[in-house]
PDB file of C-alpha atoms and ligand atoms in Angstrom:
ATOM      1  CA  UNK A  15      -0.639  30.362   5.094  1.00  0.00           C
ATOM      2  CA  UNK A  16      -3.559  28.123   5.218  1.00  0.00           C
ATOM      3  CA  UNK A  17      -3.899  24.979   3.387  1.00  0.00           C
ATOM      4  CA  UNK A  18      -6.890  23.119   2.754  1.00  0.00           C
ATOM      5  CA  UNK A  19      -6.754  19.636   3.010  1.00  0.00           C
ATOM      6  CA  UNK A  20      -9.309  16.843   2.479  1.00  0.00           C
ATOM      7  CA  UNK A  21      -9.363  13.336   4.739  1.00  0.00           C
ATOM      8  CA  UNK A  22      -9.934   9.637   3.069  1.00  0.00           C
ATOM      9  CA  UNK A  23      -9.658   6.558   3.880  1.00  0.00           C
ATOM     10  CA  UNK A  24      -9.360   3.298   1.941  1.00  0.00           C
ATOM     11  CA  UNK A  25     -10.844   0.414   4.331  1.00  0.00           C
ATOM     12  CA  UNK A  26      -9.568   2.264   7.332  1.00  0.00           C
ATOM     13  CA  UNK A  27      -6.735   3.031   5.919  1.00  0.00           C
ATOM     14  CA  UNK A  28      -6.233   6.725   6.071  1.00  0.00           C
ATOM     15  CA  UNK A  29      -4.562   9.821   4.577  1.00  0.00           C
ATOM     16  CA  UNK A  30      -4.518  13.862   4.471  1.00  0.00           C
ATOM     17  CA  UNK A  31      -5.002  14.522   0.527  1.00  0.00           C
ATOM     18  CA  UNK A  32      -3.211  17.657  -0.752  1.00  0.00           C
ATOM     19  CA  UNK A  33      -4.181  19.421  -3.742  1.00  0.00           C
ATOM     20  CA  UNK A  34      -0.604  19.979  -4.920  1.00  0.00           C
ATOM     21  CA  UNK A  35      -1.556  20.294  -8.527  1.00  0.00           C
ATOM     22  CA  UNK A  36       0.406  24.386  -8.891  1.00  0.00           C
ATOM     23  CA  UNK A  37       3.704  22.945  -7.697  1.00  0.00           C
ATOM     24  CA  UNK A  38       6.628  19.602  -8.136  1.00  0.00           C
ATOM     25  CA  UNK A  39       7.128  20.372  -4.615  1.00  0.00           C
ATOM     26  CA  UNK A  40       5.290  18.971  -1.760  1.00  0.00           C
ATOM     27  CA  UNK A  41       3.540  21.995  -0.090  1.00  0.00           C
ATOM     28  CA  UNK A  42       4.355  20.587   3.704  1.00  0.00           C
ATOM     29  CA  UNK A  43       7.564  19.029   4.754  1.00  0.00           C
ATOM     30  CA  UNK A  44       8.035  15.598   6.217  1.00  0.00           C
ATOM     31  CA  UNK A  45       7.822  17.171   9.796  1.00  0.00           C
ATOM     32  CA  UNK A  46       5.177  18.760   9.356  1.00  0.00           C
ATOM     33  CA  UNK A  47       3.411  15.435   8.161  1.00  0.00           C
ATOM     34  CA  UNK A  48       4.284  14.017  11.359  1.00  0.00           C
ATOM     35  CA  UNK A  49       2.384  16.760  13.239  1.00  0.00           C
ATOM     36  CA  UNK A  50      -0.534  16.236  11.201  1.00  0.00           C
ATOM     37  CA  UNK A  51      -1.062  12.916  11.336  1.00  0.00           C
ATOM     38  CA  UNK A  52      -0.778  12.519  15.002  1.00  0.00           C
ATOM     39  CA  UNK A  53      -4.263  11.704  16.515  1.00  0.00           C
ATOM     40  CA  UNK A  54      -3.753  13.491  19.551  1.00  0.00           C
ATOM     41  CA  UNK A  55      -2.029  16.755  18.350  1.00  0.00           C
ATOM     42  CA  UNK A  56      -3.022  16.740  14.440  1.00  0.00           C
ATOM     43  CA  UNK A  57      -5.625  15.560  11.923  1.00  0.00           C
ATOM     44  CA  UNK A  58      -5.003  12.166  12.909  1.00  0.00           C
ATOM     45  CA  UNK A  59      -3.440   9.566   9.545  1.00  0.00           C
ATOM     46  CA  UNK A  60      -1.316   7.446   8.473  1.00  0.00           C
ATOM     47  CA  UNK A  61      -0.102   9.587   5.721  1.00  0.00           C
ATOM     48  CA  UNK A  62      -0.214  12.627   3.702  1.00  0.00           C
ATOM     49  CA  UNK A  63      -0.883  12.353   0.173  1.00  0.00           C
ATOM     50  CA  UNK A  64      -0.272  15.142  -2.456  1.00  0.00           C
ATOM     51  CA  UNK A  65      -1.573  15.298  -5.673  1.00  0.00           C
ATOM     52  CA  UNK A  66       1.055  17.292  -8.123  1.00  0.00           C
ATOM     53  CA  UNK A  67       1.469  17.965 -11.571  1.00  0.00           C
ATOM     54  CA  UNK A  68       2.399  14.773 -14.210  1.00  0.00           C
ATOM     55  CA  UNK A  69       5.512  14.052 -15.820  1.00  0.00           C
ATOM     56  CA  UNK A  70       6.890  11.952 -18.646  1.00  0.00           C
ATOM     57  CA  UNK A  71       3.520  10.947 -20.117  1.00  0.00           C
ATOM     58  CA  UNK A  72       1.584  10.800 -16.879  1.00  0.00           C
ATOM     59  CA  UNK A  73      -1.666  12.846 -15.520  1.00  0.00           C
ATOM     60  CA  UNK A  74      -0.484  13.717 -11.755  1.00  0.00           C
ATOM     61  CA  UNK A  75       2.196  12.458  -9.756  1.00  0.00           C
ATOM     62  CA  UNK A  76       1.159  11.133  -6.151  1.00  0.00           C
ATOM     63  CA  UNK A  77       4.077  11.792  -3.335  1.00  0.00           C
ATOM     64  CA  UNK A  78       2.863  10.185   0.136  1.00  0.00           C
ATOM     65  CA  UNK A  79       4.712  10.655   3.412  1.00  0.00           C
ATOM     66  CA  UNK A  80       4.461   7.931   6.476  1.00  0.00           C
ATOM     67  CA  UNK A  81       2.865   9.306   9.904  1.00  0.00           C
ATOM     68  CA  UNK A  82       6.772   8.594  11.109  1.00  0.00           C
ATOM     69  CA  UNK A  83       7.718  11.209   7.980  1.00  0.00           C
ATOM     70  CA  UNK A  84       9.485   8.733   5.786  1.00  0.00           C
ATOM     71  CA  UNK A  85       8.657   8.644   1.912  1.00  0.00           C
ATOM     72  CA  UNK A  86       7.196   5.051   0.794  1.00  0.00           C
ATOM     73  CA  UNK A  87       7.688   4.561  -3.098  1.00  0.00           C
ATOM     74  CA  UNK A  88       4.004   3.406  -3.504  1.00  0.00           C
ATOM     75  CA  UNK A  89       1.094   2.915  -1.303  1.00  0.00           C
ATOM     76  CA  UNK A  90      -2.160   1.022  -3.250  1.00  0.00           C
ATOM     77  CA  UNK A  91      -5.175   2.172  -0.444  1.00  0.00           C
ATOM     78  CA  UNK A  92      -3.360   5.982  -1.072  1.00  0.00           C
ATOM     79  CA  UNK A  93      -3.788   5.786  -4.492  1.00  0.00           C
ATOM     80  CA  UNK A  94      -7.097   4.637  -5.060  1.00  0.00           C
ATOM     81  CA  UNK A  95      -8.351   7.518  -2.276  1.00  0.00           C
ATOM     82  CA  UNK A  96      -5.667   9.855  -4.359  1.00  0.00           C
ATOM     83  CA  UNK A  97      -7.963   8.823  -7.520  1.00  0.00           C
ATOM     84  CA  UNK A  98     -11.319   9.881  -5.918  1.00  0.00           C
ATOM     85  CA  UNK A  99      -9.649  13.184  -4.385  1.00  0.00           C
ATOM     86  CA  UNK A 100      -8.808  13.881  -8.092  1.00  0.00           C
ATOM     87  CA  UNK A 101     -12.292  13.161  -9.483  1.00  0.00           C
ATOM     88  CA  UNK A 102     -13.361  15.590  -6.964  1.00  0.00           C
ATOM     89  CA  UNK A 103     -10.968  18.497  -7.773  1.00  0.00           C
ATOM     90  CA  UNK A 104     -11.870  17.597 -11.238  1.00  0.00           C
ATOM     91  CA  UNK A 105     -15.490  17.862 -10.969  1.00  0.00           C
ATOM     92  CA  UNK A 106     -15.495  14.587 -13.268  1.00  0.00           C
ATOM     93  CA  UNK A 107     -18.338  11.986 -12.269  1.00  0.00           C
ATOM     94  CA  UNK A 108     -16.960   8.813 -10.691  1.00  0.00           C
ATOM     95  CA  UNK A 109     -17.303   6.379 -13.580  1.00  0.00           C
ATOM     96  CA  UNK A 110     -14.600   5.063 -15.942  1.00  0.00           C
ATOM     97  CA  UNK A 111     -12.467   8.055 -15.317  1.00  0.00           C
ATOM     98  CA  UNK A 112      -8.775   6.500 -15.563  1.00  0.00           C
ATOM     99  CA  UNK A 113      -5.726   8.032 -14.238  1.00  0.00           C
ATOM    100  CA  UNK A 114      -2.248   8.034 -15.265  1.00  0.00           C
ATOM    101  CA  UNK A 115      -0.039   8.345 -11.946  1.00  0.00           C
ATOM    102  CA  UNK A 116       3.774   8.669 -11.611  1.00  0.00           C
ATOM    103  CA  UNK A 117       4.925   7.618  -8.274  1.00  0.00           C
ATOM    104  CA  UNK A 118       8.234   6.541  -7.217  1.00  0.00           C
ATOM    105  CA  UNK A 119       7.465   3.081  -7.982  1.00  0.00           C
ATOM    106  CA  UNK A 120       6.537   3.339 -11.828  1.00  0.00           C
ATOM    107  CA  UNK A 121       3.433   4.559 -13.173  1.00  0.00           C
ATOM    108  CA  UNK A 122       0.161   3.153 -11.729  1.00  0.00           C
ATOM    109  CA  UNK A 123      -3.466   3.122 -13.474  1.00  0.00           C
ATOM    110  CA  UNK A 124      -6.474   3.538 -10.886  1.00  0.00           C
ATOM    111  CA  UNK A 125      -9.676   3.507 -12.746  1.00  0.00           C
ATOM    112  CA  UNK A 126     -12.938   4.460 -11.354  1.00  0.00           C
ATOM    113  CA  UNK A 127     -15.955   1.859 -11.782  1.00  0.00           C
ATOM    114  CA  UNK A 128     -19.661   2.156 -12.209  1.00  0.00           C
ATOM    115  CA  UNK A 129     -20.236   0.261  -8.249  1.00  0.00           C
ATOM    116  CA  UNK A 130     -18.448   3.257  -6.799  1.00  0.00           C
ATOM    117  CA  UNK A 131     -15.619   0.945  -6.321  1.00  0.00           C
ATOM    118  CA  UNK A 132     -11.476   2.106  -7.710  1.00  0.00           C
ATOM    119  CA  UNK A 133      -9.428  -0.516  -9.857  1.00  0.00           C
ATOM    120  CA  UNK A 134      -5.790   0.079  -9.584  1.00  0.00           C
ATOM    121  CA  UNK A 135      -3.570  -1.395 -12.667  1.00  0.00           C
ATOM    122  CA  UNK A 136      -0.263  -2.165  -9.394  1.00  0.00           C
ATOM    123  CA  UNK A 137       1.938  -3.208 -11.875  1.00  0.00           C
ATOM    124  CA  UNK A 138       4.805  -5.981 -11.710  1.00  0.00           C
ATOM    125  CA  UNK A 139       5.714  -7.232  -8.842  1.00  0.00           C
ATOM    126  CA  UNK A 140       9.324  -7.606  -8.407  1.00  0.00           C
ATOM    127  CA  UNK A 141      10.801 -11.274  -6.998  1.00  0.00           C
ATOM    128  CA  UNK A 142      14.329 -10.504  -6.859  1.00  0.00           C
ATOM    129  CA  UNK A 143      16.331 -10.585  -3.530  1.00  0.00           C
ATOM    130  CA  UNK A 144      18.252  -7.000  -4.499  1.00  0.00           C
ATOM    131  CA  UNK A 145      14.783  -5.783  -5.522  1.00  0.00           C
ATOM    132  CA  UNK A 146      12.660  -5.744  -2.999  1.00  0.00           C
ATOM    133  CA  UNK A 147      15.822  -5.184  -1.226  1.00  0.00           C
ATOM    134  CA  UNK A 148      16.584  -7.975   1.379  1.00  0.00           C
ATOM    135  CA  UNK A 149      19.822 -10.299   1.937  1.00  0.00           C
ATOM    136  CA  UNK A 150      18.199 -13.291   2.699  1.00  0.00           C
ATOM    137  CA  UNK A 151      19.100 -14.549  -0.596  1.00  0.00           C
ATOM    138  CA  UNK A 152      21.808 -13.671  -3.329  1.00  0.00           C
ATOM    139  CA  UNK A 153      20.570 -10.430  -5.348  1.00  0.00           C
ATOM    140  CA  UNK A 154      19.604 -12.596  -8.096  1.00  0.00           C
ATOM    141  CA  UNK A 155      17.549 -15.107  -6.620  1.00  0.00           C
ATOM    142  CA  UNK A 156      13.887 -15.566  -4.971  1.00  0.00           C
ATOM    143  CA  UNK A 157      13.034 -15.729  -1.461  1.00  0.00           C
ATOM    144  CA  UNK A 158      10.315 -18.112  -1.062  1.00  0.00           C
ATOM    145  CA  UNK A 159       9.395 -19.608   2.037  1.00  0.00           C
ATOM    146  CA  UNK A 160      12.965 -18.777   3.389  1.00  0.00           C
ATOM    147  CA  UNK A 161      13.767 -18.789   7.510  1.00  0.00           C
ATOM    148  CA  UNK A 162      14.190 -16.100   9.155  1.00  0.00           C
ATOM    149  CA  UNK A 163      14.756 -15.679  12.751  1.00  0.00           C
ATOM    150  CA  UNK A 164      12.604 -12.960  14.535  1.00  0.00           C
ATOM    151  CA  UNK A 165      12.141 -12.222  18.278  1.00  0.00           C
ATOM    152  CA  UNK A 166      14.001 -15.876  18.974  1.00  0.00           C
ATOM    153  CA  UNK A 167      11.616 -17.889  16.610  1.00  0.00           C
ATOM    154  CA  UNK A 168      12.532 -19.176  13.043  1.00  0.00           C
ATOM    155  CA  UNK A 169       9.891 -17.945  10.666  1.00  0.00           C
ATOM    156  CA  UNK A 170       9.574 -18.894   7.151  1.00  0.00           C
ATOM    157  CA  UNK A 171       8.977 -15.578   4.832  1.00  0.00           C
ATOM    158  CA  UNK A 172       8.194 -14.838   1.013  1.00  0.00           C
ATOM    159  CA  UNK A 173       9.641 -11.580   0.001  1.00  0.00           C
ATOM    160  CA  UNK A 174       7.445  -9.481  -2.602  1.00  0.00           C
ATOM    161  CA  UNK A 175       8.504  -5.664  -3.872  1.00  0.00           C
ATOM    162  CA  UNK A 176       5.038  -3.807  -5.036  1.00  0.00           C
ATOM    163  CA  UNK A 177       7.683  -1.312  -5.863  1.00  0.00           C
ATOM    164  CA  UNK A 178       7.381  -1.221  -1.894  1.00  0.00           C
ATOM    165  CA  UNK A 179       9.434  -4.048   0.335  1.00  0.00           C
ATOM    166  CA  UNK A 180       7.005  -6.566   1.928  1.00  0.00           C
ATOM    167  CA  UNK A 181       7.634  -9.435   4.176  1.00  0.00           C
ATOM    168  CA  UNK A 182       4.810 -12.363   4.007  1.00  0.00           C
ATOM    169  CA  UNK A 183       4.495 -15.309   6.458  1.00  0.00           C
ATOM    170  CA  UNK A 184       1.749 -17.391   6.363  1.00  0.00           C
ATOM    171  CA  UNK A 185       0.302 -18.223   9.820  1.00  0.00           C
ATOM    172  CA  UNK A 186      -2.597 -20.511  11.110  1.00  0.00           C
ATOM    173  CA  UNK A 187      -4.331 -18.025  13.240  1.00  0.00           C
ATOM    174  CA  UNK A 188      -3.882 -14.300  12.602  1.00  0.00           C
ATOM    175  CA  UNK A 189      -5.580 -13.498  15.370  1.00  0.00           C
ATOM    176  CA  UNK A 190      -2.631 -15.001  17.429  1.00  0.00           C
ATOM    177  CA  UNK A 191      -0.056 -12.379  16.507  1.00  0.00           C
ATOM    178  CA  UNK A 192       1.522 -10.301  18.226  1.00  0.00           C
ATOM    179  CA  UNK A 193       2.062  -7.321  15.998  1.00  0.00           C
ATOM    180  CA  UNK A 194       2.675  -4.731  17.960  1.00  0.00           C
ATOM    181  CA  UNK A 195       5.781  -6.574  19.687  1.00  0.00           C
ATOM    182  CA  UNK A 196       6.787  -8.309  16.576  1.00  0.00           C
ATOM    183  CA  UNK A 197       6.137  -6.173  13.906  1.00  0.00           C
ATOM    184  CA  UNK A 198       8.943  -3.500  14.707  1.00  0.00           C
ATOM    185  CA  UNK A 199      11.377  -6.223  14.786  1.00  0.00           C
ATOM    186  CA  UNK A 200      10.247  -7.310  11.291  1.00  0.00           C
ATOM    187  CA  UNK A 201      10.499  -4.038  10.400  1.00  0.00           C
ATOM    188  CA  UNK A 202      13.758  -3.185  11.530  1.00  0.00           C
ATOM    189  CA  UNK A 203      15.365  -6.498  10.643  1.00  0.00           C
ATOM    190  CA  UNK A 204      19.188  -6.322   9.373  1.00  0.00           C
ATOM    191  CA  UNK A 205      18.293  -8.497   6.558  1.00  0.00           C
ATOM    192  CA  UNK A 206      16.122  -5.470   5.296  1.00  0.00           C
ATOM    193  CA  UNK A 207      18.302  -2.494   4.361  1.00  0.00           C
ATOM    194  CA  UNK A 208      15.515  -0.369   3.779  1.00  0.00           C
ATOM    195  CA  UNK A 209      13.289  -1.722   6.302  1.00  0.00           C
ATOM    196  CA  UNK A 210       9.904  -3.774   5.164  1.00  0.00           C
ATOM    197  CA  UNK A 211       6.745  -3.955   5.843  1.00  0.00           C
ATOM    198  CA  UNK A 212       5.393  -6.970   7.371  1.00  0.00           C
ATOM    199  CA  UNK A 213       1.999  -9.214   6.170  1.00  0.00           C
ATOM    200  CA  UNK A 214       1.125 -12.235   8.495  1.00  0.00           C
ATOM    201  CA  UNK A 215      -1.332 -14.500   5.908  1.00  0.00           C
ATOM    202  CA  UNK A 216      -4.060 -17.104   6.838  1.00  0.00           C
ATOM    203  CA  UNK A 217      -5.124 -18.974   3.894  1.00  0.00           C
ATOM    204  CA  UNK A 218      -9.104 -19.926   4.580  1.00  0.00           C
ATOM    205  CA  UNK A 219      -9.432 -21.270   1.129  1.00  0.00           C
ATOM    206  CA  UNK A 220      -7.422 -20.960  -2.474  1.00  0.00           C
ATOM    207  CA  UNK A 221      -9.480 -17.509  -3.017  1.00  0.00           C
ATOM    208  CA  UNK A 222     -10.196 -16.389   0.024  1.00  0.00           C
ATOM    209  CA  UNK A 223      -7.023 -14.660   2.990  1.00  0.00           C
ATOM    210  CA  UNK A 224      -7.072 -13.019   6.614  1.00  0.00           C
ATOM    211  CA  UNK A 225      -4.348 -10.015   6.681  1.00  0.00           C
ATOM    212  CA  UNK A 226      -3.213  -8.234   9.168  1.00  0.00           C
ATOM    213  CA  UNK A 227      -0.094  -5.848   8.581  1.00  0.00           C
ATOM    214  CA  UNK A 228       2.596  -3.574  10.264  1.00  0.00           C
ATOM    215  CA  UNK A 229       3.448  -1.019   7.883  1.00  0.00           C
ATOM    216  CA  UNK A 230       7.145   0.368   7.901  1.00  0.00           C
ATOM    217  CA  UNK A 231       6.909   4.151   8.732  1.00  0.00           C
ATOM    218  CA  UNK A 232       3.216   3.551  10.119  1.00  0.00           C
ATOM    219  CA  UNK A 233       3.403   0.657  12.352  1.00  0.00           C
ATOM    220  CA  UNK A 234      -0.343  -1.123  12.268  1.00  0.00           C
ATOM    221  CA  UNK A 235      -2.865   0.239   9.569  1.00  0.00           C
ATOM    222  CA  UNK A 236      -6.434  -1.628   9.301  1.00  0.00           C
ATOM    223  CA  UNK A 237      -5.666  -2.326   5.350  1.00  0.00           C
ATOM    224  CA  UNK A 238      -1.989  -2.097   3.177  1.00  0.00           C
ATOM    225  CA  UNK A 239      -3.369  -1.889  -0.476  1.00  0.00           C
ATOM    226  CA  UNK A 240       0.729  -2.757  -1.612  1.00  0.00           C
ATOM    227  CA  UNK A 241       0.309  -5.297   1.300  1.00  0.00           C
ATOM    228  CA  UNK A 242      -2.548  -7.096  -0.224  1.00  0.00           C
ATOM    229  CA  UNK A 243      -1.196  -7.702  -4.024  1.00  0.00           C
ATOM    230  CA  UNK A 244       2.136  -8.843  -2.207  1.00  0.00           C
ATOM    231  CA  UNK A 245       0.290 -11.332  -0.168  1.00  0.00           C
ATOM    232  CA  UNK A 246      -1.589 -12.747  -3.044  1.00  0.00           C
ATOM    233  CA  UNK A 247       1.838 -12.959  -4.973  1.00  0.00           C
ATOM    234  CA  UNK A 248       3.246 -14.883  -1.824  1.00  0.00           C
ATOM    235  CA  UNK A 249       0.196 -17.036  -1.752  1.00  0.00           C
ATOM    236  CA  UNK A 250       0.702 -17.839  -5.977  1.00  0.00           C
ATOM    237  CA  UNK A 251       4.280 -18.521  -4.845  1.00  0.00           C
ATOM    238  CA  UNK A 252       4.062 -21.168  -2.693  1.00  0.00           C
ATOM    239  CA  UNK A 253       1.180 -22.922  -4.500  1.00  0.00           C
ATOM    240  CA  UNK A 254      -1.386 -21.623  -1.531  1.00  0.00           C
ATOM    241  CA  UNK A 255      -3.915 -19.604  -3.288  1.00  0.00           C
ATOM    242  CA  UNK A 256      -5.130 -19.509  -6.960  1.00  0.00           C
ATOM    243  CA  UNK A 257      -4.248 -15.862  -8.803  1.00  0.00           C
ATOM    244  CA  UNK A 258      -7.553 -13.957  -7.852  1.00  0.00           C
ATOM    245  CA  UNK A 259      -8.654 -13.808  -4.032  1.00  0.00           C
ATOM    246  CA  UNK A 260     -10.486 -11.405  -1.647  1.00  0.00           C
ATOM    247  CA  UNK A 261      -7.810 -10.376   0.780  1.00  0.00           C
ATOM    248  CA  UNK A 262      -9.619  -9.665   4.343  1.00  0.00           C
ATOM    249  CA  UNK A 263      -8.291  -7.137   6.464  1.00  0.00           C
ATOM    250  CA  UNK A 264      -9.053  -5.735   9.417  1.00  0.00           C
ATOM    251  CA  UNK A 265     -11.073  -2.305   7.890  1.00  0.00           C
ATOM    252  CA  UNK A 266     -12.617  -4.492   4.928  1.00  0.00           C
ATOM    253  CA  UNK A 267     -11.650  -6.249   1.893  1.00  0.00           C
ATOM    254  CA  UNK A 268      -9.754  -6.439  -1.610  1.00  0.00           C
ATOM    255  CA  UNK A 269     -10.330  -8.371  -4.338  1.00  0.00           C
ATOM    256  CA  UNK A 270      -6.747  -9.091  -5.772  1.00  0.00           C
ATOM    257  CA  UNK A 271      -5.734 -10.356  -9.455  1.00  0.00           C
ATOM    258  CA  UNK A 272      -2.397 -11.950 -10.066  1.00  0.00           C
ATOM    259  CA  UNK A 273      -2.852 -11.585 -13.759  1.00  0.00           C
ATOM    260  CA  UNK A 274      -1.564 -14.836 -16.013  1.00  0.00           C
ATOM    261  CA  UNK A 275      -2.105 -12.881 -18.981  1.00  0.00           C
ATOM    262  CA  UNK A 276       0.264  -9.366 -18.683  1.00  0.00           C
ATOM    263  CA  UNK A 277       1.560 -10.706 -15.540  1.00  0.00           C
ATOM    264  CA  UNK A 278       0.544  -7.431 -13.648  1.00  0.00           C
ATOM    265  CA  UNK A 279      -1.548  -7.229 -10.291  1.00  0.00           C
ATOM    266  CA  UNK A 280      -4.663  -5.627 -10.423  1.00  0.00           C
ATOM    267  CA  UNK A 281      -6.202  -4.405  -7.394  1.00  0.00           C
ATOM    268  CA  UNK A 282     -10.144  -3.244  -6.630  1.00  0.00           C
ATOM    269  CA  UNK A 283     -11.540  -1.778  -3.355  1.00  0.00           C
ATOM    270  CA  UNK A 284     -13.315   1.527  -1.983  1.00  0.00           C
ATOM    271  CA  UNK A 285     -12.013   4.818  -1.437  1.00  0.00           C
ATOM    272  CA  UNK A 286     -14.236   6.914   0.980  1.00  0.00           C
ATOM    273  CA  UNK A 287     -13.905  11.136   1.396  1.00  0.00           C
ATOM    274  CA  UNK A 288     -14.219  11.349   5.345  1.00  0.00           C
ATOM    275  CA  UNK A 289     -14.121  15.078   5.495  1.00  0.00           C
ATOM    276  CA  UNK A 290     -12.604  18.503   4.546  1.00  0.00           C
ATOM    277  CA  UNK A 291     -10.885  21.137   6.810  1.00  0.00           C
ATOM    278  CA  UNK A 292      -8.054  24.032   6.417  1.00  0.00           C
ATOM    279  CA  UNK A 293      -4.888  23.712   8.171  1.00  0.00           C
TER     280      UNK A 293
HETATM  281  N1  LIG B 322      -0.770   1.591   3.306  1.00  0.00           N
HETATM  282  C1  LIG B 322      -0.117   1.555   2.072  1.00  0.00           C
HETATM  283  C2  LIG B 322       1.372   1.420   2.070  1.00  0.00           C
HETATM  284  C3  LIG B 322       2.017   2.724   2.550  1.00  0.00           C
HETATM  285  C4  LIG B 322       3.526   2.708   2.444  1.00  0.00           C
HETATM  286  C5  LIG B 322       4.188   1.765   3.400  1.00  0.00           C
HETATM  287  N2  LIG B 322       3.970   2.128   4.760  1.00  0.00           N
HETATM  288  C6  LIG B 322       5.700   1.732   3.082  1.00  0.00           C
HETATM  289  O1  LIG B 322       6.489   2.396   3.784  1.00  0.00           O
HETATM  290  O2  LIG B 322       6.078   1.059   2.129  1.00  0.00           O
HETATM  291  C7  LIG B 322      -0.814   0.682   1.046  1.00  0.00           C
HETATM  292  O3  LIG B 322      -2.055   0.661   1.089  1.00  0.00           O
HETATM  293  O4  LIG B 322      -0.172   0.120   0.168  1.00  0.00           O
END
């Protein structure tokens, strides 16, 4: 059976879309995933995103596999290319269109501005030890600027959930990192029962970060939308950055809003259509 598929990317960041829209059901499996987002054998992604029907109150519900097959709960670069995918199918014109989307992590509110440019309503973000869920700290308590001991050096990490685990240390050079040796060991940490992924933070100026990320399920992505809002919630945390800052990465850059108002993160950045095919 063939399946069409369309490719997008969010600041590098980049996913198979699936019009899923006549079924609950994801219309390819997690191996299959795997397959196709191998750059060498498939498509070439770092997920596969599938647009199904709403429920409870919602427009469409967005399921994303991880290029290692796993099943995030959320994924913020996804959803904003998830809400120009569905403008698309829709035949709608890509201004002030807003979306409803259940995902595993809540529902989450992309809206579609005049500049060509997506606004994603992220939700909470949840503090909580058990939340996000780590035991570096008792359930109920925060983990702010806590040590942690990774590849026989004591780091000291924030923990954010975006409904997604993340892992944030702030660094002096980003550049200096060694993600590809590190990152896995982040990722796989004991302290992290359902593995995390990882954001290493240089703070320029109170509004303005470097990023660079290793994504649980992915390993390193040029952008992590989730990423990004749990940074700037790390940076709020420990007093580094003021609520609203341009996250850099390395495919671009996000303008995140810790909001003081409704407490909810609110992130804006592109979503591109790369091309179509049939699988
Ligand atoms: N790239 C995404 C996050 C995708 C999910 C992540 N790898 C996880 O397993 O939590 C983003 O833009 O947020």
């Amino acid at each position: 059976m063939a399946i069409e598929f369309t490719k997008y990317h969010g600041l590098g960041n980049d996913f198979i879309l699936i019009d899923n829209r006549s079924s609950s059901t994801p219309r390819l499996t997690p191996e299959q995933a795997v397959n196709l987002c191998d750059r060498h054998f498939g498509i070439g992604a770092n997920g596969v995103i599938f647009a199904l029907p709403g429920t409870k109150d919602t427009d469409y519900t967005m399921r994303i596999y991880n290029s290692d097959g796993s099943e995030p709960e959320m994924c913020g670069n996804g959803i904003r290319c998830l809400a120009g995918f569905l403008a698309e199918l829709e035949g709608m014109s890509r201004t002030q269109d807003r979306y409803r989307i259940h995902t595993l992590a809540g529902v989450m509110t992309p809206q579609l501005t005049e500049d060509g440019q997506i606004r994603v309503d992220m939700g909470l973000p949840h503090l909580l030890a058990g939340e996000i869920p780590t035991t570096l700290a008792a359930a109920d308590a925060k983990v702010i600027n806590q040590p942690l001991e990774v590849a026989g050096q004591s780091w000291d990490v924030t923990c954010v959930s975006m409904g997604n685990p993340h892992c944030i240390t702030f660094v002096d050079d980003v550049a200096a990192i060694s993600l590809e040796s590190i990152g896995p060991q982040f990722e796989h940490h004991p302290v992290f029962p359902q593995r995390t992924n990882t954001e290493f933070i240089q703070v320029v100026s109170r509004d303005y970060v470097k990023m660079r990320v290793w994504e649980r399920g992915a390993g390193i992505t040029l952008a992590c939308g989730t990423g990004a809002c749990a940074a700037l919630v790390a940076g709020v945390l420990t007093e580094k950055c003021d609520r609203r800052a341009i996250v850099e990465l390395p495919g671009g850059t996000l303008e995140i809003e810790w909001s003081e108002i409704d407490q909810r993160v609110y992130m804006t950045g592109p979503a591109e259509r790369v091309f179509t095919g049939k699988i």
